[in-house]
Coordinates of N, CA and C and ligand atoms in Angstrom, one line a residue:
M495 N 42.4 69.5 -11.6 CA 42.5 68.7 -12.8 C 41.7 67.5 -12.8
K496 N 40.7 67.4 -13.7 CA 39.9 66.1 -13.7 C 40.3 65.2 -14.8
T497 N 41.3 65.7 -15.7 CA 41.7 64.8 -16.7 C 42.4 63.5 -16.2
A498 N 42.0 62.4 -16.7 CA 42.7 61.2 -16.2 C 44.1 61.1 -16.9
L499 N 45.0 60.4 -16.1 CA 46.3 60.2 -16.7 C 46.2 59.2 -17.9
P500 N 46.7 59.7 -19.0 CA 46.6 58.8 -20.2 C 47.6 57.7 -20.1
P501 N 47.3 56.6 -20.7 CA 48.3 55.5 -20.6 C 49.6 55.9 -21.2
L502 N 50.7 55.5 -20.6 CA 52.0 55.7 -21.1 C 52.3 54.7 -22.2
A503 N 53.3 55.0 -23.0 CA 53.7 54.0 -24.0 C 54.1 52.7 -23.3
P504 N 53.7 51.6 -23.7 CA 54.0 50.3 -23.1 C 55.5 50.0 -23.2
T505 N 56.0 49.3 -22.3 CA 57.4 48.8 -22.4 C 57.5 48.0 -23.7
P506 N 58.6 48.3 -24.5 CA 58.6 47.7 -25.8 C 58.6 46.2 -25.8
A507 N 58.1 45.6 -26.8 CA 58.1 44.1 -26.9 C 59.5 43.6 -27.1
T508 N 59.7 42.3 -26.9 CA 61.0 41.7 -26.9 C 61.7 41.9 -28.2
T509 N 61.0 42.0 -29.3 CA 61.6 42.2 -30.6 C 62.4 43.5 -30.7
S510 N 61.8 44.6 -30.1 CA 62.5 45.9 -30.1 C 63.4 46.1 -28.9
S511 N 63.3 45.2 -27.9 CA 64.1 45.4 -26.7 C 65.6 45.2 -27.0
A512 N 65.9 44.6 -28.1 CA 67.3 44.4 -28.4 C 67.9 45.6 -29.1
E513 N 67.1 46.6 -29.3 CA 67.5 47.9 -29.9 C 68.5 48.5 -29.0
T514 N 69.6 49.0 -29.6 CA 70.7 49.6 -28.8 C 70.3 51.1 -28.7
V515 N 70.2 51.7 -27.5 CA 69.9 53.1 -27.4 C 71.1 53.9 -27.1
I516 N 72.1 53.3 -26.5 CA 73.4 53.9 -26.3 C 74.5 53.0 -26.9
D517 N 75.3 53.6 -27.8 CA 76.4 52.8 -28.4 C 77.7 53.7 -28.3
A518 N 78.5 53.4 -27.3 CA 79.7 54.2 -27.0 C 80.9 53.3 -27.3
R519 N 81.8 53.9 -28.1 CA 83.0 53.1 -28.4 C 84.3 54.0 -28.2
G520 N 85.2 53.5 -27.4 CA 86.5 54.2 -27.2 C 86.4 55.6 -26.8
L521 N 85.4 55.9 -25.9 CA 85.2 57.3 -25.5 C 86.3 57.7 -24.6
I522 N 86.9 58.8 -24.9 CA 87.9 59.4 -24.0 C 87.6 60.8 -23.7
L523 N 87.9 61.3 -22.5 CA 87.6 62.6 -22.0 C 88.8 63.1 -21.1
S524 N 89.3 64.3 -21.4 CA 90.3 64.9 -20.5 C 89.7 66.2 -20.1
L525 N 89.9 66.6 -18.9 CA 89.5 67.9 -18.4 C 90.6 68.7 -17.8
G526 N 90.5 70.0 -17.7 CA 91.5 70.8 -17.1 C 92.4 71.4 -18.3
E527 N 93.2 72.3 -17.9 CA 94.0 73.1 -18.9 C 95.5 72.8 -18.7
G528 N 96.3 72.8 -19.8 CA 97.7 72.7 -19.8 C 98.3 71.6 -18.9
D529 N 99.2 71.9 -18.0 CA 99.8 70.8 -17.2 C 98.7 70.2 -16.2
G530 N 97.6 70.9 -16.0 CA 96.6 70.4 -15.1 C 95.6 69.5 -15.8
R531 N 95.9 69.2 -17.1 CA 94.9 68.4 -17.8 C 95.0 66.9 -17.4
V532 N 93.8 66.4 -17.1 CA 93.8 65.0 -16.5 C 92.9 64.1 -17.4
A533 N 93.3 62.9 -17.6 CA 92.5 62.0 -18.4 C 91.4 61.5 -17.4
I534 N 90.1 61.7 -17.8 CA 89.0 61.3 -16.9 C 88.4 60.0 -17.4
L535 N 88.1 59.9 -18.7 CA 87.6 58.7 -19.3 C 88.7 58.2 -20.2
R536 N 89.0 56.9 -20.1 CA 90.2 56.4 -20.8 C 89.9 55.2 -21.7
G537 N 88.8 55.4 -22.5 CA 88.4 54.4 -23.4 C 87.2 53.6 -23.0
I538 N 86.1 54.2 -23.1 CA 84.8 53.5 -22.6 C 84.1 52.9 -23.8
D539 N 83.8 51.6 -23.7 CA 83.0 50.9 -24.6 C 81.7 50.5 -23.9
L540 N 80.6 50.9 -24.3 CA 79.4 50.6 -23.6 C 78.2 50.6 -24.6
A541 N 77.5 49.4 -24.7 CA 76.3 49.4 -25.4 C 75.1 49.1 -24.5
V542 N 74.1 49.9 -24.6 CA 72.9 49.8 -23.7 C 71.7 49.5 -24.5
R543 N 70.9 48.5 -24.2 CA 69.7 48.2 -24.9 C 68.5 48.9 -24.4
R544 N 67.6 49.1 -25.3 CA 66.4 49.8 -24.9 C 65.7 49.1 -23.8
G545 N 65.3 49.8 -22.7 CA 64.5 49.2 -21.6 C 65.4 48.7 -20.5
E546 N 66.7 48.6 -20.7 CA 67.6 48.2 -19.6 C 67.5 49.1 -18.4
T547 N 67.8 48.6 -17.2 CA 68.1 49.4 -16.1 C 69.5 49.2 -15.7
L548 N 70.3 50.2 -15.7 CA 71.8 50.0 -15.6 C 72.3 50.9 -14.4
A549 N 73.0 50.3 -13.5 CA 73.6 51.1 -12.5 C 75.1 51.3 -12.8
L550 N 75.6 52.5 -12.6 CA 77.0 52.8 -12.8 C 77.6 53.0 -11.4
L551 N 78.4 52.0 -11.0 CA 79.0 52.0 -9.7 C 80.5 52.4 -9.8
G552 N 81.2 52.7 -8.7 CA 82.6 52.9 -8.7 C 83.0 53.9 -7.7
P553 N 84.3 53.9 -7.3 CA 84.7 54.8 -6.2 C 84.5 56.2 -6.6
S554 N 84.5 57.1 -5.7 CA 84.5 58.5 -5.9 C 85.7 58.9 -6.8
G555 N 85.4 59.7 -7.8 CA 86.5 60.2 -8.7 C 86.8 59.2 -9.8
S556 N 86.0 58.1 -9.9 CA 86.3 57.1 -11.0 C 85.8 57.5 -12.3
G557 N 85.0 58.6 -12.4 CA 84.5 59.1 -13.7 C 83.1 58.8 -14.0
K558 N 82.3 58.4 -12.9 CA 80.9 58.1 -13.2 C 80.1 59.3 -13.7
S559 N 80.2 60.4 -12.9 CA 79.4 61.6 -13.3 C 79.9 62.1 -14.7
S560 N 81.2 62.0 -14.9 CA 81.7 62.5 -16.2 C 81.2 61.6 -17.4
L561 N 81.1 60.3 -17.1 CA 80.6 59.4 -18.2 C 79.1 59.7 -18.4
L562 N 78.3 59.9 -17.3 CA 76.9 60.2 -17.5 C 76.8 61.5 -18.3
A563 N 77.6 62.5 -17.9 CA 77.5 63.8 -18.6 C 77.8 63.7 -20.1
V564 N 78.7 62.8 -20.5 CA 79.0 62.6 -21.9 C 77.9 61.8 -22.6
L565 N 77.4 60.8 -21.9 CA 76.3 60.0 -22.5 C 75.0 60.8 -22.7
A566 N 74.8 61.7 -21.7 CA 73.6 62.5 -21.7 C 73.7 63.8 -22.6
G567 N 74.9 63.9 -23.2 CA 75.1 65.1 -24.1 C 75.4 66.4 -23.4
L568 N 75.7 66.3 -22.2 CA 76.0 67.6 -21.4 C 77.5 68.0 -21.6
E569 N 78.3 67.0 -21.8 CA 79.7 67.2 -22.0 C 80.1 66.4 -23.2
R570 N 81.1 67.0 -24.0 CA 81.5 66.3 -25.2 C 82.8 65.5 -25.0
A571 N 82.8 64.3 -25.4 CA 84.0 63.5 -25.3 C 85.1 64.1 -26.3
D572 N 86.4 63.8 -26.0 CA 87.5 64.2 -26.8 C 87.7 63.2 -28.0
G573 N 87.2 62.0 -27.8 CA 87.5 61.0 -28.9 C 86.6 59.8 -28.7
G574 N 86.5 59.0 -29.7 CA 85.6 57.9 -29.7 C 84.3 58.2 -30.5
S575 N 83.4 57.2 -30.4 CA 82.1 57.4 -31.1 C 81.0 57.2 -30.2
L576 N 79.9 57.9 -30.4 CA 78.8 57.9 -29.5 C 77.5 58.1 -30.2
Q577 N 76.6 57.1 -30.2 CA 75.3 57.2 -30.8 C 74.3 57.1 -29.6
V578 N 73.4 58.0 -29.5 CA 72.4 58.0 -28.4 C 71.0 58.2 -29.0
A579 N 70.2 57.2 -28.8 CA 68.8 57.3 -29.3 C 68.8 57.7 -30.8
G580 N 69.7 57.2 -31.5 CA 69.6 57.5 -33.0 C 70.4 58.7 -33.4
A581 N 71.0 59.4 -32.5 CA 71.7 60.7 -32.8 C 73.2 60.4 -32.7
D582 N 74.0 61.0 -33.6 CA 75.4 60.9 -33.5 C 76.0 62.1 -32.7
F583 N 76.2 61.8 -31.4 CA 76.5 62.9 -30.5 C 77.9 63.5 -30.8
M584 N 78.8 62.8 -31.4 CA 80.1 63.4 -31.7 C 80.1 64.3 -32.9
A585 N 79.0 64.2 -33.7 CA 79.0 65.0 -35.0 C 78.2 66.3 -34.8
L586 N 77.6 66.5 -33.6 CA 76.7 67.6 -33.4 C 77.4 68.8 -32.7
D587 N 77.1 70.0 -33.0 CA 77.6 71.1 -32.3 C 76.7 71.4 -31.1
E588 N 77.0 72.4 -30.3 CA 76.3 72.6 -29.0 C 74.8 72.7 -29.2
D589 N 74.4 73.5 -30.2 CA 72.9 73.6 -30.5 C 72.3 72.3 -30.9
G590 N 73.1 71.6 -31.7 CA 72.6 70.3 -32.2 C 72.5 69.3 -31.1
L591 N 73.4 69.3 -30.1 CA 73.4 68.5 -28.9 C 72.1 68.8 -28.1
A592 N 71.9 70.1 -27.9 CA 70.8 70.5 -27.1 C 69.5 70.1 -27.7
A593 N 69.4 70.2 -29.0 CA 68.2 69.8 -29.7 C 68.1 68.2 -29.6
A594 N 69.2 67.5 -29.7 CA 69.1 66.1 -29.7 C 68.7 65.6 -28.3
R595 N 69.1 66.3 -27.2 CA 68.8 66.0 -25.9 C 67.3 66.1 -25.7
R596 N 66.7 67.2 -26.2 CA 65.3 67.5 -26.0 C 64.4 66.3 -26.5
G597 N 63.6 65.8 -25.6 CA 62.7 64.8 -26.0 C 63.3 63.4 -26.0
R598 N 64.6 63.3 -26.1 CA 65.3 61.9 -26.1 C 65.8 61.6 -24.7
I599 N 66.2 62.6 -24.0 CA 66.9 62.4 -22.7 C 66.3 63.1 -21.6
G600 N 66.1 62.4 -20.5 CA 65.8 63.1 -19.2 C 66.9 63.0 -18.2
I601 N 67.1 64.0 -17.4 CA 68.2 64.0 -16.5 C 67.7 64.4 -15.1
V602 N 68.1 63.5 -14.1 CA 67.8 63.8 -12.7 C 69.2 63.8 -12.0
L603 N 69.5 64.9 -11.3 CA 70.8 65.0 -10.6 C 70.6 65.0 -9.1
Q604 N 71.7 64.9 -8.4 CA 71.6 64.9 -6.9 C 71.0 66.1 -6.4
A605 N 71.4 67.3 -6.9 CA 70.8 68.5 -6.5 C 69.6 68.7 -7.5
F606 N 68.5 69.2 -7.0 CA 67.2 69.1 -7.7 C 67.1 70.1 -8.9
H607 N 67.8 71.2 -8.8 CA 67.9 72.2 -9.9 C 66.5 72.6 -10.4
L608 N 65.6 72.8 -9.5 CA 64.3 73.4 -9.9 C 64.4 74.9 -9.9
L609 N 63.7 75.6 -10.8 CA 63.7 77.0 -10.8 C 62.9 77.6 -9.7
P610 N 63.5 78.4 -8.8 CA 62.9 78.7 -7.5 C 61.7 79.7 -7.7
T611 N 61.6 80.4 -8.8 CA 60.5 81.4 -9.0 C 59.4 80.7 -9.7
M612 N 59.5 79.4 -10.0 CA 58.3 78.8 -10.7 C 57.7 77.7 -9.8
T613 N 56.4 77.6 -9.9 CA 55.7 76.5 -9.1 C 56.1 75.1 -9.7
A614 N 55.7 74.1 -8.9 CA 56.0 72.8 -9.4 C 55.5 72.5 -10.8
Q615 N 54.3 72.9 -11.0 CA 53.7 72.7 -12.3 C 54.4 73.5 -13.4
E616 N 54.8 74.7 -13.1 CA 55.5 75.5 -14.1 C 56.9 74.9 -14.4
N617 N 57.6 74.4 -13.3 CA 58.9 73.7 -13.6 C 58.8 72.6 -14.5
V618 N 57.7 71.8 -14.4 CA 57.5 70.6 -15.3 C 57.0 71.1 -16.7
A619 N 56.1 72.1 -16.7 CA 55.5 72.5 -18.0 C 56.4 73.3 -18.9
T620 N 57.3 74.1 -18.3 CA 58.1 75.0 -19.1 C 58.9 74.3 -20.2
P621 N 59.6 73.2 -19.8 CA 60.3 72.5 -20.9 C 59.4 71.9 -22.0
L622 N 58.2 71.5 -21.6 CA 57.3 71.0 -22.6 C 56.8 72.1 -23.5
E623 N 56.5 73.2 -22.9 CA 56.1 74.4 -23.8 C 57.2 74.8 -24.7
L624 N 58.4 74.9 -24.2 CA 59.6 75.2 -25.0 C 59.8 74.3 -26.1
A625 N 59.4 73.0 -25.9 CA 59.5 72.0 -26.9 C 58.3 72.0 -27.9
G626 N 57.4 73.0 -27.7 CA 56.3 73.2 -28.6 C 55.1 72.3 -28.4
M627 N 55.0 71.7 -27.1 CA 53.8 70.9 -26.8 C 52.7 71.8 -26.4
P628 N 51.6 71.7 -27.0 CA 50.5 72.6 -26.8 C 49.8 72.4 -25.4
D629 N 49.9 71.2 -24.9 CA 49.2 70.8 -23.6 C 50.2 70.7 -22.4
G630 N 51.2 71.5 -22.4 CA 52.3 71.4 -21.4 C 51.8 71.4 -20.0
F631 N 50.8 72.3 -19.7 CA 50.4 72.5 -18.3 C 49.5 71.3 -17.8
S632 N 48.7 70.8 -18.7 CA 47.9 69.6 -18.3 C 48.8 68.4 -18.2
R633 N 49.7 68.2 -19.1 CA 50.7 67.1 -19.1 C 51.5 67.2 -17.8
A634 N 51.9 68.4 -17.4 CA 52.7 68.6 -16.2 C 51.9 68.1 -15.0
A635 N 50.6 68.5 -14.9 CA 49.7 68.1 -13.8 C 49.6 66.6 -13.7
E636 N 49.5 66.0 -14.9 CA 49.4 64.5 -14.9 C 50.7 63.9 -14.4
E637 N 51.8 64.4 -14.9 CA 53.1 63.8 -14.4 C 53.3 64.0 -12.9
L638 N 52.9 65.2 -12.4 CA 53.1 65.4 -11.0 C 52.1 64.5 -10.2
G639 N 50.9 64.3 -10.7 CA 50.0 63.4 -10.1 C 50.6 62.0 -10.0
A640 N 51.3 61.6 -11.1 CA 51.8 60.2 -11.1 C 53.0 60.0 -10.1
V641 N 53.6 61.1 -9.7 CA 54.6 61.0 -8.6 C 54.1 61.4 -7.3
G642 N 52.7 61.4 -7.2 CA 52.1 61.7 -5.9 C 52.1 63.1 -5.5
L643 N 52.2 64.0 -6.4 CA 52.3 65.5 -6.1 C 51.1 66.2 -6.7
G644 N 50.0 65.6 -6.9 CA 48.9 66.2 -7.5 C 48.3 67.4 -6.6
H645 N 48.7 67.3 -5.3 CA 48.2 68.3 -4.4 C 49.2 69.4 -4.2
R646 N 50.3 69.4 -5.0 CA 51.4 70.4 -4.8 C 51.7 71.2 -6.0
L647 N 50.7 71.3 -6.9 CA 51.0 71.9 -8.3 C 51.4 73.3 -8.1
T648 N 50.8 74.1 -7.2 CA 51.1 75.5 -7.1 C 52.1 75.9 -6.1
H649 N 52.7 74.8 -5.5 CA 53.8 75.1 -4.5 C 55.1 75.5 -5.2
Y650 N 55.8 76.3 -4.6 CA 57.2 76.7 -5.0 C 58.2 75.7 -4.4
P651 N 59.3 75.5 -5.1 CA 60.3 74.6 -4.5 C 60.6 74.8 -3.0
A652 N 60.8 76.1 -2.6 CA 61.1 76.3 -1.2 C 60.0 75.8 -0.3
Q653 N 58.8 75.6 -0.8 CA 57.7 75.1 0.0 C 57.6 73.6 0.0
L654 N 58.5 72.9 -0.7 CA 58.5 71.5 -0.8 C 59.6 70.8 0.0
S655 N 59.4 69.6 0.4 CA 60.5 68.9 1.1 C 61.5 68.4 0.0
G656 N 62.7 68.0 0.4 CA 63.7 67.5 -0.5 C 63.2 66.4 -1.4
G657 N 62.5 65.4 -0.7 CA 61.9 64.3 -1.5 C 60.9 64.8 -2.5
E658 N 60.1 65.7 -2.1 CA 59.1 66.3 -3.0 C 59.8 67.0 -4.2
Q659 N 60.8 67.8 -3.9 CA 61.5 68.5 -5.0 C 62.1 67.5 -6.0
Q660 N 62.7 66.4 -5.4 CA 63.2 65.4 -6.3 C 62.2 64.7 -7.2
R661 N 61.0 64.6 -6.6 CA 59.9 64.0 -7.4 C 59.4 65.0 -8.5
V662 N 59.5 66.3 -8.2 CA 59.2 67.3 -9.3 C 60.2 67.2 -10.4
A663 N 61.5 67.0 -9.9 CA 62.6 66.9 -10.9 C 62.4 65.7 -11.8
M664 N 61.9 64.6 -11.2 CA 61.7 63.4 -11.9 C 60.5 63.5 -12.9
A665 N 59.5 64.2 -12.4 CA 58.3 64.5 -13.3 C 58.8 65.3 -14.5
R666 N 59.6 66.3 -14.2 CA 60.1 67.2 -15.3 C 60.9 66.4 -16.3
A667 N 61.8 65.5 -15.8 CA 62.6 64.7 -16.7 C 61.8 63.7 -17.5
L668 N 60.7 63.2 -17.0 CA 60.0 62.1 -17.7 C 58.9 62.7 -18.5
A669 N 58.4 63.9 -18.3 CA 57.3 64.4 -19.0 C 57.4 64.5 -20.5
P670 N 58.6 64.8 -21.0 CA 58.7 64.7 -22.5 C 58.8 63.3 -23.1
R671 N 58.6 62.3 -22.2 CA 58.7 60.9 -22.7 C 60.1 60.6 -23.3
P672 N 61.2 60.8 -22.6 CA 62.5 60.5 -23.1 C 62.7 59.0 -23.3
A673 N 63.6 58.7 -24.3 CA 64.0 57.3 -24.5 C 64.9 56.9 -23.4
I674 N 65.6 57.8 -22.8 CA 66.6 57.4 -21.7 C 66.5 58.4 -20.6
L675 N 66.4 57.8 -19.4 CA 66.5 58.7 -18.2 C 67.8 58.4 -17.5
F676 N 68.6 59.5 -17.3 CA 69.8 59.5 -16.6 C 69.6 60.0 -15.2
A677 N 70.2 59.4 -14.2 CA 70.1 59.9 -12.8 C 71.4 59.8 -12.2
D678 N 71.9 60.9 -11.7 CA 73.2 60.9 -11.0 C 73.0 61.0 -9.5
E679 N 73.3 60.0 -8.8 CA 73.1 60.0 -7.3 C 71.7 60.6 -6.9
P680 N 70.6 60.1 -7.5 CA 69.3 60.8 -7.3 C 68.8 60.8 -5.9
T681 N 69.3 60.0 -5.1 CA 68.9 59.9 -3.7 C 70.0 60.5 -2.7
G682 N 71.0 61.0 -3.3 CA 72.2 61.4 -2.5 C 71.9 62.5 -1.5
N683 N 70.9 63.4 -1.8 CA 70.6 64.5 -0.9 C 69.4 64.2 0.0
L684 N 69.0 62.9 0.0 CA 67.7 62.6 0.7 C 68.0 61.6 1.9
D685 N 67.1 61.7 2.9 CA 67.2 60.7 4.0 C 66.7 59.3 3.5
A686 N 66.9 58.3 4.3 CA 66.7 56.9 3.8 C 65.2 56.8 3.3
A687 N 64.3 57.3 4.1 CA 62.8 57.0 3.7 C 62.5 57.8 2.4
N688 N 62.9 59.0 2.3 CA 62.6 59.8 1.1 C 63.4 59.2 -0.1
G689 N 64.6 58.7 0.2 CA 65.5 58.1 -0.9 C 64.8 56.8 -1.4
D690 N 64.2 56.0 -0.5 CA 63.6 54.8 -1.0 C 62.3 55.1 -1.8
A691 N 61.6 56.2 -1.4 CA 60.4 56.5 -2.1 C 60.7 57.0 -3.5
V692 N 61.8 57.8 -3.6 CA 62.2 58.4 -4.9 C 62.7 57.2 -5.8
S693 N 63.5 56.3 -5.2 CA 64.0 55.1 -6.0 C 62.8 54.3 -6.5
D694 N 61.8 54.0 -5.6 CA 60.7 53.2 -6.1 C 60.0 53.9 -7.3
L695 N 59.8 55.2 -7.2 CA 59.1 56.0 -8.2 C 60.0 56.0 -9.5
L696 N 61.3 56.1 -9.3 CA 62.2 56.2 -10.5 C 62.0 54.9 -11.3
F697 N 62.1 53.8 -10.6 CA 62.0 52.5 -11.4 C 60.6 52.3 -12.0
A698 N 59.6 52.7 -11.2 CA 58.2 52.5 -11.7 C 57.9 53.4 -12.8
R699 N 58.2 54.7 -12.7 CA 57.9 55.6 -13.8 C 58.7 55.4 -15.0
A700 N 60.0 55.0 -14.9 CA 60.8 54.7 -16.1 C 60.2 53.5 -16.8
A701 N 59.8 52.5 -16.0 CA 59.3 51.3 -16.7 C 57.9 51.6 -17.4
Q702 N 57.1 52.4 -16.7 CA 55.8 52.7 -17.3 C 56.0 53.6 -18.6
A703 N 57.0 54.4 -18.6 CA 57.3 55.3 -19.7 C 58.1 54.5 -20.8
G704 N 58.5 53.3 -20.5 CA 59.3 52.6 -21.5 C 60.7 53.2 -21.7
A705 N 61.2 54.0 -20.6 CA 62.5 54.6 -20.7 C 63.6 53.7 -20.2
T706 N 64.7 53.7 -20.9 CA 65.9 53.1 -20.4 C 66.4 53.9 -19.3
L707 N 66.9 53.2 -18.2 CA 67.3 54.0 -17.0 C 68.7 53.7 -16.7
L708 N 69.5 54.8 -16.6 CA 70.9 54.6 -16.2 C 71.2 55.5 -15.0
I709 N 71.5 54.8 -13.9 CA 71.7 55.5 -12.6 C 73.1 55.4 -12.1
V710 N 73.7 56.6 -11.8 CA 75.0 56.6 -11.1 C 74.7 56.5 -9.6
T711 N 75.3 55.6 -9.0 CA 75.1 55.5 -7.5 C 76.3 54.9 -6.8
H712 N 76.4 55.1 -5.5 CA 77.3 54.3 -4.8 C 76.6 53.5 -3.7
D713 N 75.3 53.4 -3.9 CA 74.4 52.7 -3.0 C 74.2 51.3 -3.6
P714 N 74.8 50.3 -2.9 CA 74.7 48.9 -3.5 C 73.2 48.4 -3.5
A715 N 72.4 48.9 -2.6 CA 71.0 48.4 -2.6 C 70.3 49.0 -3.9
L716 N 70.6 50.2 -4.2 CA 70.0 50.8 -5.5 C 70.5 50.0 -6.7
A717 N 71.8 49.8 -6.7 CA 72.4 49.1 -7.8 C 71.8 47.7 -8.0
A718 N 71.5 47.0 -6.8 CA 71.0 45.7 -6.9 C 69.6 45.6 -7.5
R719 N 68.9 46.7 -7.6 CA 67.6 46.8 -8.2 C 67.7 46.9 -9.7
C720 N 68.9 47.1 -10.2 CA 69.1 47.3 -11.7 C 69.4 45.9 -12.4
G721 N 69.0 45.8 -13.6 CA 69.2 44.6 -14.3 C 70.7 44.4 -14.7
R722 N 71.4 45.5 -14.7 CA 72.8 45.4 -15.1 C 73.6 46.4 -14.3
V723 N 74.8 46.0 -13.9 CA 75.7 46.8 -13.1 C 77.0 46.9 -13.8
V724 N 77.4 48.2 -14.1 CA 78.7 48.5 -14.7 C 79.6 49.2 -13.7
T725 N 80.8 48.7 -13.5 CA 81.6 49.3 -12.5 C 82.8 50.0 -13.1
L726 N 83.0 51.3 -12.7 CA 84.1 52.1 -13.3 C 85.2 52.1 -12.2
A727 N 86.5 52.2 -12.7 CA 87.6 52.5 -11.8 C 88.6 53.3 -12.7
D728 N 89.0 54.4 -12.2 CA 90.0 55.2 -12.9 C 89.8 55.4 -14.4
G729 N 88.5 55.7 -14.7 CA 88.2 56.0 -16.1 C 88.0 54.8 -17.0
H730 N 88.0 53.6 -16.4 CA 87.8 52.4 -17.2 C 86.6 51.6 -16.7
I731 N 86.0 50.8 -17.6 CA 85.0 49.9 -17.1 C 85.7 48.6 -16.6
V732 N 85.6 48.3 -15.4 CA 86.3 47.1 -14.8 C 85.4 45.9 -14.6
S733 N 84.0 46.1 -14.6 CA 83.2 44.9 -14.7 C 81.8 45.4 -15.2
D734 N 81.1 44.4 -15.8 CA 79.8 44.6 -16.4 C 79.0 43.4 -16.3
T735 N 78.0 43.4 -15.3 CA 77.3 42.1 -15.1 C 75.8 42.3 -15.2
R736 N 75.2 41.3 -15.7 CA 73.7 41.3 -15.8 C 73.1 40.4 -14.7
A737 N 72.0 40.8 -14.1 CA 71.4 40.0 -13.1 C 70.8 38.8 -13.7
Ligands
ADP1278 N1 86.3 70.2 -14.6 C1 87.2 69.3 -14.2 N2 88.5 69.6 -14.4 C2 89.5 68.7 -14.0 N3 89.2 67.5 -13.4 C3 87.9 67.2 -13.2 C4 86.8 68.1 -13.6 N4 85.6 67.5 -13.2 C5 85.9 66.3 -12.7 N5 87.3 66.2 -12.6 C6 88.0 65.0 -12.1 O1 87.6 63.9 -12.9 C7 87.6 62.7 -12.1 C8 86.2 62.0 -12.2 O2 85.2 62.8 -11.7 P1 83.7 62.4 -11.6 O3 83.3 62.0 -13.0 O4 82.9 63.4 -11.0 O5 83.8 61.1 -10.7 P2 82.7 60.3 -9.9 O6 81.3 60.8 -10.3 O7 82.9 58.9 -10.1 O8 83.0 60.7 -8.4 C9 87.9 63.1 -10.7 O9 89.2 62.9 -10.4 C10 87.6 64.6 -10.7 O10 88.4 65.3 -9.7
MG1279 MG1 79.8 61.8 -9.3

């Protein structure tokens, strides 16, 4: 690929940085059936401004992943209101939610979830092509180059290290230029060196893309790099501090 990486959208100016990209009010979520039904989120109010970097901390089982899944449109809350990047997530059906996620939201999980039968480039390009972008493959090559994998385009996931696979997942999440990048324990499956490299790239690429970044983590060092730290306990927000 000799195409140069095009400039990403700049981080928004201060006037638009006050724009709210996530507005959650009174979110409640219960999971399980019948007598086994448990309240997971017990009234979450959270407003996130465009361009913020936010860490979601809290003990295991406190509801971090569940909250991320609701905010990212993967799981539907049972009550409350939720606006994400201009879409009313509570008013949409499954297809509507999937359509609203596309292009607005990127997701990186602890497990990399790459398609094993596709090369790195195909993994990144396929969602772009499905979204109707004509230049999906060249865009994918650029995104992979930006995470240091320009020499791994035709490798399959099994031929890549864990850190490399997570960088492919990150390129895939950011390639559609989402307004918000959600990451759930993105370094949880990586050793310290690879984890640090992935964290560095996550912050750098999200900033370059002007994406709001919300990271679920129990790593205090990762949380300390965020401009805002929200702590959950037992399905409630118990603290919310800005650096
Ligand atoms: N499908 C489910 N059915 C019932 N309970 C669930 C389900 N998924 C998660 N939980 C419970 O919800 C609580 C919060 O889980 P989770 O959001 O994964 O927490 P965290 O990410 O903070 O560790 C936990 O007590 C977990 O056992
Ligand atoms: Mg979790």
